Amino acid sequence: MPELPEVETARRLIADQALGRRITAVDDTDTFVCRPHSPGELRDALTGRMLTAAHRRGKAMWLETSGLGRAAVPGPDLGIHLGMSGRIVVTSQDGRSAEGGDRPGRDAQPRKAEWDRFTLKFADGGSLALFDKRRLGRIQLNPDIGALGPDAEQVTPAEFRALITKGTIAVKARLLDQSKIAGVGNLLADQALWRAKVPPATPVNRLQRKDADRLYRALRSTLASAIANGGVHTGDVIAARRPGGTCPRCGAEMVHGTVGGRSTWWCSREQAAWLLADR
Ligand SMILES: [Zn+2]
């Protein structure tokens, strides 16, 4: 499932390869992925324009578009959400394609044409497509990102402390709350908590400043290495999230539970619940 690092690879791909190319056709016929727009609405809004910038906050991505012809007034923003398994495929003028987004490999082959849920065709013969076998991605004009908290890659230590430590909810549930910090999914949360040696069920008001700061640094380093290494699945504790798994740092048994409604793994020794309780 795409988390911040996967969406960032898709954003970078678009920024590198899809900007400044004139849109000559739009396939917006998938009314579920393109809801609430009716077929043709996205086509009419985008044809003749160019993508001019690619932005991201958390897992939400939006692309700026140019004015039509010589018009200085820019076009609408094109919102793209990768959903549970979406990928962006950008094809060049000479037919070579590059991909970014959810990790490839589990898609059944051969790929079916209808799994491209939304496509922009460019004047140079290339294209940009949302490849989404599970059809849980979303395309929307002028998406509302106002409900999202600051991006996990951009948030400052002071903002993080303020957003993460108020209330009594489990720290893992707070990390997953996109309205507080945007971009952290289940694997990133487990990886960052493990790096920071914070028990996932710790009530957030039990976190001292040094704990919050340690978690902040762990989240940042987790994000940086996931982006550099190709996704959240490359995190060093991810392979140990299984029955019989052992902590790659101390060798203790990994334990499993449900925290914040999500399947959660942590080190039985270094993230034991009593470590941050009653002190
Ligand atoms: Zn350990």
PDB file of C-alpha atoms and ligand atoms in Angstrom:
ATOM      1  CA  MET A   1       0.000   0.000   0.000  1.00  0.00           C
ATOM      2  CA  PRO A   2       1.534   3.315  -1.015  1.00  0.00           C
ATOM      3  CA  GLU A   3       2.703   5.473   1.858  1.00  0.00           C
ATOM      4  CA  LEU A   4       4.553   8.778   1.672  1.00  0.00           C
ATOM      5  CA  PRO A   5       7.752   7.373   0.060  1.00  0.00           C
ATOM      6  CA  GLU A   6       5.848   5.590  -2.728  1.00  0.00           C
ATOM      7  CA  VAL A   7       3.760   8.667  -3.507  1.00  0.00           C
ATOM      8  CA  GLU A   8       6.938  10.757  -3.492  1.00  0.00           C
ATOM      9  CA  THR A   9       8.521   8.489  -6.144  1.00  0.00           C
ATOM     10  CA  ALA A  10       5.398   8.976  -8.279  1.00  0.00           C
ATOM     11  CA  ARG A  11       5.515  12.745  -7.748  1.00  0.00           C
ATOM     12  CA  ARG A  12       9.190  12.904  -8.690  1.00  0.00           C
ATOM     13  CA  LEU A  13       8.551  10.864 -11.816  1.00  0.00           C
ATOM     14  CA  ILE A  14       5.844  13.295 -12.912  1.00  0.00           C
ATOM     15  CA  ALA A  15       8.001  16.315 -12.035  1.00  0.00           C
ATOM     16  CA  ASP A  16      10.924  14.855 -14.013  1.00  0.00           C
ATOM     17  CA  GLN A  17       9.127  13.518 -17.058  1.00  0.00           C
ATOM     18  CA  ALA A  18       5.552  14.769 -17.483  1.00  0.00           C
ATOM     19  CA  LEU A  19       5.697  18.560 -17.088  1.00  0.00           C
ATOM     20  CA  GLY A  20       5.514  20.896 -20.076  1.00  0.00           C
ATOM     21  CA  ARG A  21       3.957  18.338 -22.444  1.00  0.00           C
ATOM     22  CA  ARG A  22       0.742  19.429 -24.171  1.00  0.00           C
ATOM     23  CA  ILE A  23      -2.329  17.316 -23.297  1.00  0.00           C
ATOM     24  CA  THR A  24      -4.216  16.351 -26.433  1.00  0.00           C
ATOM     25  CA  ALA A  25      -6.574  13.653 -25.137  1.00  0.00           C
ATOM     26  CA  VAL A  26      -7.894  12.416 -21.791  1.00  0.00           C
ATOM     27  CA  ASP A  27      -9.422   9.032 -20.948  1.00  0.00           C
ATOM     28  CA  ASP A  28     -11.682   9.794 -17.995  1.00  0.00           C
ATOM     29  CA  THR A  29     -14.282   7.129 -18.670  1.00  0.00           C
ATOM     30  CA  ASP A  30     -13.791   5.286 -15.351  1.00  0.00           C
ATOM     31  CA  THR A  31     -16.597   6.979 -13.453  1.00  0.00           C
ATOM     32  CA  PHE A  32     -15.670   5.332 -10.133  1.00  0.00           C
ATOM     33  CA  VAL A  33     -12.045   6.482 -10.057  1.00  0.00           C
ATOM     34  CA  CYS A  34     -13.025   9.894 -11.482  1.00  0.00           C
ATOM     35  CA  ARG A  35     -16.041  10.453  -9.216  1.00  0.00           C
ATOM     36  CA  PRO A  36     -17.760  12.875  -8.781  1.00  0.00           C
ATOM     37  CA  HIS A  37     -16.830  14.001 -12.295  1.00  0.00           C
ATOM     38  CA  SER A  38     -18.924  12.736 -15.175  1.00  0.00           C
ATOM     39  CA  PRO A  39     -17.223  11.306 -18.284  1.00  0.00           C
ATOM     40  CA  GLY A  40     -15.822  14.121 -20.393  1.00  0.00           C
ATOM     41  CA  GLU A  41     -15.609  16.640 -17.570  1.00  0.00           C
ATOM     42  CA  LEU A  42     -11.924  16.006 -16.873  1.00  0.00           C
ATOM     43  CA  ARG A  43     -11.259  15.795 -20.619  1.00  0.00           C
ATOM     44  CA  ASP A  44     -12.842  19.194 -21.225  1.00  0.00           C
ATOM     45  CA  ALA A  45     -11.014  20.741 -18.271  1.00  0.00           C
ATOM     46  CA  LEU A  46      -7.537  19.451 -19.213  1.00  0.00           C
ATOM     47  CA  THR A  47      -7.275  19.114 -22.994  1.00  0.00           C
ATOM     48  CA  GLY A  48      -4.948  21.715 -24.492  1.00  0.00           C
ATOM     49  CA  ARG A  49      -3.192  22.423 -21.172  1.00  0.00           C
ATOM     50  CA  MET A  50       0.189  21.302 -19.834  1.00  0.00           C
ATOM     51  CA  LEU A  51       1.128  20.017 -16.394  1.00  0.00           C
ATOM     52  CA  THR A  52       3.333  22.687 -14.822  1.00  0.00           C
ATOM     53  CA  ALA A  53       4.139  21.468 -11.290  1.00  0.00           C
ATOM     54  CA  ALA A  54       3.721  18.324  -9.148  1.00  0.00           C
ATOM     55  CA  HIS A  55       2.995  18.649  -5.431  1.00  0.00           C
ATOM     56  CA  ARG A  56       2.375  16.245  -2.572  1.00  0.00           C
ATOM     57  CA  ARG A  57       1.128  16.424   0.993  1.00  0.00           C
ATOM     58  CA  GLY A  58       1.143  13.092   2.771  1.00  0.00           C
ATOM     59  CA  LYS A  59      -0.320  10.590   0.330  1.00  0.00           C
ATOM     60  CA  ALA A  60      -2.230  13.229  -1.652  1.00  0.00           C
ATOM     61  CA  MET A  61      -0.751  14.514  -4.896  1.00  0.00           C
ATOM     62  CA  TRP A  62      -1.893  17.366  -7.103  1.00  0.00           C
ATOM     63  CA  LEU A  63      -0.617  18.738 -10.383  1.00  0.00           C
ATOM     64  CA  GLU A  64      -0.866  22.340 -11.530  1.00  0.00           C
ATOM     65  CA  THR A  65      -1.924  22.997 -15.108  1.00  0.00           C
ATOM     66  CA  SER A  66      -1.231  25.806 -17.549  1.00  0.00           C
ATOM     67  CA  GLY A  67      -3.627  28.269 -19.100  1.00  0.00           C
ATOM     68  CA  LEU A  68      -5.031  27.525 -22.525  1.00  0.00           C
ATOM     69  CA  GLY A  69      -3.114  29.001 -25.449  1.00  0.00           C
ATOM     70  CA  ARG A  70      -1.717  32.338 -24.350  1.00  0.00           C
ATOM     71  CA  ALA A  71      -4.080  32.706 -21.422  1.00  0.00           C
ATOM     72  CA  ALA A  72      -2.196  33.588 -18.251  1.00  0.00           C
ATOM     73  CA  VAL A  73      -4.879  32.207 -15.938  1.00  0.00           C
ATOM     74  CA  PRO A  74      -3.805  28.709 -14.938  1.00  0.00           C
ATOM     75  CA  GLY A  75      -6.081  25.710 -15.287  1.00  0.00           C
ATOM     76  CA  PRO A  76      -7.472  23.543 -12.473  1.00  0.00           C
ATOM     77  CA  ASP A  77      -5.310  21.393 -10.222  1.00  0.00           C
ATOM     78  CA  LEU A  78      -5.429  17.706 -11.105  1.00  0.00           C
ATOM     79  CA  GLY A  79      -5.602  15.616  -7.932  1.00  0.00           C
ATOM     80  CA  ILE A  80      -4.258  12.044  -8.002  1.00  0.00           C
ATOM     81  CA  HIS A  81      -4.546   9.610  -5.094  1.00  0.00           C
ATOM     82  CA  LEU A  82      -2.878   6.214  -5.555  1.00  0.00           C
ATOM     83  CA  GLY A  83      -5.325   4.427  -3.251  1.00  0.00           C
ATOM     84  CA  MET A  84      -4.262   0.930  -2.135  1.00  0.00           C
ATOM     85  CA  SER A  85      -2.036  -0.129  -5.027  1.00  0.00           C
ATOM     86  CA  GLY A  86      -1.875   2.592  -7.680  1.00  0.00           C
ATOM     87  CA  ARG A  87       1.141   3.477  -9.792  1.00  0.00           C
ATOM     88  CA  ILE A  88       1.896   6.273 -12.191  1.00  0.00           C
ATOM     89  CA  VAL A  89       3.196   5.243 -15.614  1.00  0.00           C
ATOM     90  CA  VAL A  90       4.775   7.964 -17.759  1.00  0.00           C
ATOM     91  CA  THR A  91       5.552   7.071 -21.361  1.00  0.00           C
ATOM     92  CA  SER A  92       8.039   9.103 -23.361  1.00  0.00           C
ATOM     93  CA  GLN A  93       7.838  10.305 -26.929  1.00  0.00           C
ATOM     94  CA  ASP A  94       9.691   7.194 -28.114  1.00  0.00           C
ATOM     95  CA  GLY A  95       7.492   4.767 -26.201  1.00  0.00           C
ATOM     96  CA  ARG A  96       9.717   4.026 -23.187  1.00  0.00           C
ATOM     97  CA  SER A  97       7.790   3.940 -19.938  1.00  0.00           C
ATOM     98  CA  ALA A  98       8.812   4.633 -16.326  1.00  0.00           C
ATOM     99  CA  GLU A  99       6.784   3.927 -13.193  1.00  0.00           C
ATOM    100  CA  GLY A 100       6.447   5.301  -9.696  1.00  0.00           C
ATOM    101  CA  GLY A 101       4.116   4.537  -6.814  1.00  0.00           C
ATOM    102  CA  ASP A 102       3.194   1.286  -5.096  1.00  0.00           C
ATOM    103  CA  ARG A 103       5.847  -1.424  -5.345  1.00  0.00           C
ATOM    104  CA  PRO A 104       5.493  -3.481  -8.504  1.00  0.00           C
ATOM    105  CA  GLY A 105       5.554  -7.245  -8.653  1.00  0.00           C
ATOM    106  CA  ARG A 106       2.223  -8.358  -7.308  1.00  0.00           C
ATOM    107  CA  ASP A 107       0.278  -7.187 -10.331  1.00  0.00           C
ATOM    108  CA  ALA A 108      -1.029 -10.055 -12.342  1.00  0.00           C
ATOM    109  CA  GLN A 109       0.423 -10.241 -15.821  1.00  0.00           C
ATOM    110  CA  PRO A 110      -0.373  -9.600 -18.569  1.00  0.00           C
ATOM    111  CA  ARG A 111      -1.670  -6.184 -17.693  1.00  0.00           C
ATOM    112  CA  LYS A 112      -5.149  -5.449 -18.858  1.00  0.00           C
ATOM    113  CA  ALA A 113      -5.858  -2.182 -20.628  1.00  0.00           C
ATOM    114  CA  GLU A 114      -8.727  -1.360 -18.295  1.00  0.00           C
ATOM    115  CA  TRP A 115      -6.349  -1.290 -15.304  1.00  0.00           C
ATOM    116  CA  ASP A 116      -5.181   2.063 -16.647  1.00  0.00           C
ATOM    117  CA  ARG A 117      -7.965   3.945 -14.855  1.00  0.00           C
ATOM    118  CA  PHE A 118      -7.126   7.395 -16.156  1.00  0.00           C
ATOM    119  CA  THR A 119      -4.831   8.506 -18.977  1.00  0.00           C
ATOM    120  CA  LEU A 120      -3.499  11.774 -20.335  1.00  0.00           C
ATOM    121  CA  LYS A 121      -2.204  11.600 -23.914  1.00  0.00           C
ATOM    122  CA  PHE A 122       0.447  14.124 -24.854  1.00  0.00           C
ATOM    123  CA  ALA A 123       0.982  15.848 -28.201  1.00  0.00           C
ATOM    124  CA  ASP A 124       4.420  14.181 -28.484  1.00  0.00           C
ATOM    125  CA  GLY A 125       2.807  10.725 -28.544  1.00  0.00           C
ATOM    126  CA  GLY A 126       3.590   9.815 -24.941  1.00  0.00           C
ATOM    127  CA  SER A 127       1.207   9.560 -21.988  1.00  0.00           C
ATOM    128  CA  LEU A 128       0.660   9.586 -18.250  1.00  0.00           C
ATOM    129  CA  ALA A 129      -1.555   6.860 -16.779  1.00  0.00           C
ATOM    130  CA  LEU A 130      -2.844   5.848 -13.366  1.00  0.00           C
ATOM    131  CA  PHE A 131      -2.334   2.065 -13.324  1.00  0.00           C
ATOM    132  CA  ASP A 132      -4.565   0.717 -10.568  1.00  0.00           C
ATOM    133  CA  LYS A 133      -5.644  -2.894 -10.688  1.00  0.00           C
ATOM    134  CA  ARG A 134      -7.647  -2.663  -7.470  1.00  0.00           C
ATOM    135  CA  ARG A 135      -9.408   0.510  -8.600  1.00  0.00           C
ATOM    136  CA  LEU A 136      -9.123   2.297  -5.274  1.00  0.00           C
ATOM    137  CA  GLY A 137      -7.230   5.306  -6.580  1.00  0.00           C
ATOM    138  CA  ARG A 138      -8.908   8.608  -7.208  1.00  0.00           C
ATOM    139  CA  ILE A 139      -8.709  11.382  -9.785  1.00  0.00           C
ATOM    140  CA  GLN A 140     -10.273  14.710  -8.879  1.00  0.00           C
ATOM    141  CA  LEU A 141     -10.085  18.312 -10.011  1.00  0.00           C
ATOM    142  CA  ASN A 142      -9.053  20.826  -7.347  1.00  0.00           C
ATOM    143  CA  PRO A 143      -8.883  18.247  -4.516  1.00  0.00           C
ATOM    144  CA  ASP A 144      -9.442  19.513  -0.968  1.00  0.00           C
ATOM    145  CA  ILE A 145      -6.278  18.908   1.015  1.00  0.00           C
ATOM    146  CA  GLY A 146      -7.249  21.280   3.815  1.00  0.00           C
ATOM    147  CA  ALA A 147      -8.159  18.400   6.124  1.00  0.00           C
ATOM    148  CA  LEU A 148      -4.607  17.013   6.041  1.00  0.00           C
ATOM    149  CA  GLY A 149      -2.033  17.856   8.684  1.00  0.00           C
ATOM    150  CA  PRO A 150       1.477  18.940   7.754  1.00  0.00           C
ATOM    151  CA  ASP A 151       3.432  16.530   5.580  1.00  0.00           C
ATOM    152  CA  ALA A 152       5.553  14.070   7.571  1.00  0.00           C
ATOM    153  CA  GLU A 153       8.611  15.070   5.563  1.00  0.00           C
ATOM    154  CA  GLN A 154       8.075  18.801   6.157  1.00  0.00           C
ATOM    155  CA  VAL A 155       6.819  18.951   9.741  1.00  0.00           C
ATOM    156  CA  THR A 156       9.158  20.720  12.189  1.00  0.00           C
ATOM    157  CA  PRO A 157      10.191  19.197  15.552  1.00  0.00           C
ATOM    158  CA  ALA A 158       8.079  21.765  17.430  1.00  0.00           C
ATOM    159  CA  GLU A 159       5.000  21.128  15.252  1.00  0.00           C
ATOM    160  CA  PHE A 160       5.507  17.397  15.629  1.00  0.00           C
ATOM    161  CA  ARG A 161       5.679  17.584  19.432  1.00  0.00           C
ATOM    162  CA  ALA A 162       2.525  19.710  19.574  1.00  0.00           C
ATOM    163  CA  LEU A 163       0.570  17.481  17.183  1.00  0.00           C
ATOM    164  CA  ILE A 164       1.715  14.140  18.529  1.00  0.00           C
ATOM    165  CA  THR A 165       1.515  14.475  22.328  1.00  0.00           C
ATOM    166  CA  LYS A 166      -1.968  15.878  23.089  1.00  0.00           C
ATOM    167  CA  GLY A 167      -4.589  13.486  24.462  1.00  0.00           C
ATOM    168  CA  THR A 168      -4.477   9.875  25.559  1.00  0.00           C
ATOM    169  CA  ILE A 169      -4.695   7.965  22.266  1.00  0.00           C
ATOM    170  CA  ALA A 170      -2.071   5.294  21.469  1.00  0.00           C
ATOM    171  CA  VAL A 171       0.960   6.830  19.799  1.00  0.00           C
ATOM    172  CA  LYS A 172       0.671   4.534  16.792  1.00  0.00           C
ATOM    173  CA  ALA A 173      -2.942   5.594  16.207  1.00  0.00           C
ATOM    174  CA  ARG A 174      -1.856   9.223  16.392  1.00  0.00           C
ATOM    175  CA  LEU A 175       0.901   8.657  13.830  1.00  0.00           C
ATOM    176  CA  LEU A 176      -1.692   7.165  11.454  1.00  0.00           C
ATOM    177  CA  ASP A 177      -4.075  10.131  11.843  1.00  0.00           C
ATOM    178  CA  GLN A 178      -3.685  11.977   8.523  1.00  0.00           C
ATOM    179  CA  SER A 179      -5.331  15.106   9.955  1.00  0.00           C
ATOM    180  CA  LYS A 180      -2.436  15.434  12.418  1.00  0.00           C
ATOM    181  CA  ILE A 181       0.612  14.305  10.378  1.00  0.00           C
ATOM    182  CA  ALA A 182       0.069  13.388   6.735  1.00  0.00           C
ATOM    183  CA  GLY A 183       1.759  10.473   4.970  1.00  0.00           C
ATOM    184  CA  VAL A 184       2.391   7.832   7.640  1.00  0.00           C
ATOM    185  CA  GLY A 185       0.811   4.420   7.015  1.00  0.00           C
ATOM    186  CA  ASN A 186       0.984   1.141   8.897  1.00  0.00           C
ATOM    187  CA  LEU A 187       4.500   0.037   7.924  1.00  0.00           C
ATOM    188  CA  LEU A 188       6.099   3.460   8.346  1.00  0.00           C
ATOM    189  CA  ALA A 189       4.534   3.762  11.789  1.00  0.00           C
ATOM    190  CA  ASP A 190       5.871   0.372  12.936  1.00  0.00           C
ATOM    191  CA  GLN A 191       9.313   1.125  11.512  1.00  0.00           C
ATOM    192  CA  ALA A 192       9.564   4.588  13.120  1.00  0.00           C
ATOM    193  CA  LEU A 193       8.316   3.368  16.516  1.00  0.00           C
ATOM    194  CA  TRP A 194      10.804   0.504  16.410  1.00  0.00           C
ATOM    195  CA  ARG A 195      13.693   2.816  15.503  1.00  0.00           C
ATOM    196  CA  ALA A 196      12.718   5.149  18.364  1.00  0.00           C
ATOM    197  CA  LYS A 197      12.173   2.212  20.792  1.00  0.00           C
ATOM    198  CA  VAL A 198       8.701   3.505  21.646  1.00  0.00           C
ATOM    199  CA  PRO A 199       5.965   0.974  22.556  1.00  0.00           C
ATOM    200  CA  PRO A 200       3.177   1.443  19.973  1.00  0.00           C
ATOM    201  CA  ALA A 201       0.313   1.481  22.505  1.00  0.00           C
ATOM    202  CA  THR A 202       1.848   4.200  24.699  1.00  0.00           C
ATOM    203  CA  PRO A 203      -0.763   6.898  25.461  1.00  0.00           C
ATOM    204  CA  VAL A 204       0.603  10.022  23.802  1.00  0.00           C
ATOM    205  CA  ASN A 205       0.431  12.103  26.981  1.00  0.00           C
ATOM    206  CA  ARG A 206       2.953   9.683  28.499  1.00  0.00           C
ATOM    207  CA  LEU A 207       5.567  10.688  25.942  1.00  0.00           C
ATOM    208  CA  GLN A 208       8.140  13.037  27.385  1.00  0.00           C
ATOM    209  CA  ARG A 209       9.777  15.655  25.225  1.00  0.00           C
ATOM    210  CA  LYS A 210      12.844  13.486  24.691  1.00  0.00           C
ATOM    211  CA  ASP A 211      10.613  10.576  23.563  1.00  0.00           C
ATOM    212  CA  ALA A 212       8.752  12.788  21.071  1.00  0.00           C
ATOM    213  CA  ASP A 213      12.026  14.177  19.751  1.00  0.00           C
ATOM    214  CA  ARG A 214      13.470  10.673  19.395  1.00  0.00           C
ATOM    215  CA  LEU A 215      10.343   9.580  17.534  1.00  0.00           C
ATOM    216  CA  TYR A 216      10.587  12.645  15.293  1.00  0.00           C
ATOM    217  CA  ARG A 217      14.164  11.808  14.344  1.00  0.00           C
ATOM    218  CA  ALA A 218      13.235   8.155  13.782  1.00  0.00           C
ATOM    219  CA  LEU A 219      10.350   9.138  11.514  1.00  0.00           C
ATOM    220  CA  ARG A 220      12.556  11.451   9.471  1.00  0.00           C
ATOM    221  CA  SER A 221      15.318   8.874   9.053  1.00  0.00           C
ATOM    222  CA  THR A 222      12.742   6.190   8.235  1.00  0.00           C
ATOM    223  CA  LEU A 223      11.260   8.397   5.509  1.00  0.00           C
ATOM    224  CA  ALA A 224      14.651   9.322   4.078  1.00  0.00           C
ATOM    225  CA  SER A 225      15.842   5.725   3.811  1.00  0.00           C
ATOM    226  CA  ALA A 226      12.503   4.500   2.417  1.00  0.00           C
ATOM    227  CA  ILE A 227      12.587   7.157  -0.319  1.00  0.00           C
ATOM    228  CA  ALA A 228      16.240   6.403  -1.086  1.00  0.00           C
ATOM    229  CA  ASN A 229      15.795   2.624  -1.093  1.00  0.00           C
ATOM    230  CA  GLY A 230      12.571   2.333  -3.069  1.00  0.00           C
ATOM    231  CA  GLY A 231       9.741   2.173  -0.546  1.00  0.00           C
ATOM    232  CA  VAL A 232       8.532   1.353   2.945  1.00  0.00           C
ATOM    233  CA  HIS A 233       9.004  -2.391   2.407  1.00  0.00           C
ATOM    234  CA  THR A 234      12.801  -1.826   2.561  1.00  0.00           C
ATOM    235  CA  GLY A 235      12.704  -0.767   6.244  1.00  0.00           C
ATOM    236  CA  ASP A 236      15.001  -2.886   8.429  1.00  0.00           C
ATOM    237  CA  VAL A 237      12.283  -4.195  10.758  1.00  0.00           C
ATOM    238  CA  ILE A 238       9.683  -4.902   8.062  1.00  0.00           C
ATOM    239  CA  ALA A 239      10.891  -8.431   7.276  1.00  0.00           C
ATOM    240  CA  ALA A 240      10.648  -9.270  10.991  1.00  0.00           C
ATOM    241  CA  ARG A 241       6.926  -8.464  11.096  1.00  0.00           C
ATOM    242  CA  ARG A 242       5.903 -12.128  11.061  1.00  0.00           C
ATOM    243  CA  PRO A 243       5.362 -15.015  13.481  1.00  0.00           C
ATOM    244  CA  GLY A 244       8.780 -16.168  14.710  1.00  0.00           C
ATOM    245  CA  GLY A 245      10.420 -12.919  13.606  1.00  0.00           C
ATOM    246  CA  THR A 246      13.198 -11.529  15.773  1.00  0.00           C
ATOM    247  CA  CYS A 247      14.304  -7.961  16.342  1.00  0.00           C
ATOM    248  CA  PRO A 248      17.115  -7.113  13.895  1.00  0.00           C
ATOM    249  CA  ARG A 249      18.732  -4.922  16.566  1.00  0.00           C
ATOM    250  CA  CYS A 250      18.635  -6.975  19.766  1.00  0.00           C
ATOM    251  CA  GLY A 251      17.461 -10.426  18.688  1.00  0.00           C
ATOM    252  CA  ALA A 252      14.429 -10.527  20.987  1.00  0.00           C
ATOM    253  CA  GLU A 253      11.153 -11.967  19.758  1.00  0.00           C
ATOM    254  CA  MET A 254       8.840  -9.671  17.818  1.00  0.00           C
ATOM    255  CA  VAL A 255       5.307  -9.574  19.179  1.00  0.00           C
ATOM    256  CA  HIS A 256       2.057  -8.852  17.409  1.00  0.00           C
ATOM    257  CA  GLY A 257      -1.104  -7.033  18.419  1.00  0.00           C
ATOM    258  CA  THR A 258      -3.746  -4.651  17.167  1.00  0.00           C
ATOM    259  CA  VAL A 259      -3.071  -0.997  17.915  1.00  0.00           C
ATOM    260  CA  GLY A 260      -5.180   1.806  16.498  1.00  0.00           C
ATOM    261  CA  GLY A 261      -7.173  -0.838  14.636  1.00  0.00           C
ATOM    262  CA  ARG A 262      -4.136  -1.958  12.660  1.00  0.00           C
ATOM    263  CA  SER A 263      -1.903  -5.027  12.674  1.00  0.00           C
ATOM    264  CA  THR A 264       1.176  -4.022  14.653  1.00  0.00           C
ATOM    265  CA  TRP A 265       4.554  -5.629  15.389  1.00  0.00           C
ATOM    266  CA  TRP A 266       7.092  -4.502  17.990  1.00  0.00           C
ATOM    267  CA  CYS A 267      10.189  -5.723  19.816  1.00  0.00           C
ATOM    268  CA  SER A 268       9.266  -7.578  23.017  1.00  0.00           C
ATOM    269  CA  ARG A 269      12.357  -6.239  24.801  1.00  0.00           C
ATOM    270  CA  GLU A 270      13.101  -2.734  23.529  1.00  0.00           C
ATOM    271  CA  GLN A 271       9.459  -1.676  23.043  1.00  0.00           C
ATOM    272  CA  ALA A 272       7.969  -3.360  26.109  1.00  0.00           C
ATOM    273  CA  ALA A 273       4.961  -1.405  27.376  1.00  0.00           C
ATOM    274  CA  TRP A 274       6.321  -0.947  30.896  1.00  0.00           C
ATOM    275  CA  LEU A 275       9.366   0.963  29.580  1.00  0.00           C
ATOM    276  CA  LEU A 276       7.505   4.259  29.246  1.00  0.00           C
ATOM    277  CA  ALA A 277       4.807   3.650  31.859  1.00  0.00           C
ATOM    278  CA  ASP A 278       4.827   4.787  35.490  1.00  0.00           C
ATOM    279  CA  ARG A 279       7.951   6.872  35.488  1.00  0.00           C
TER     280      ARG A 279
HETATM  281 ZN    ZN B   1      14.890  -5.264  19.940  1.00  0.00          ZN
END
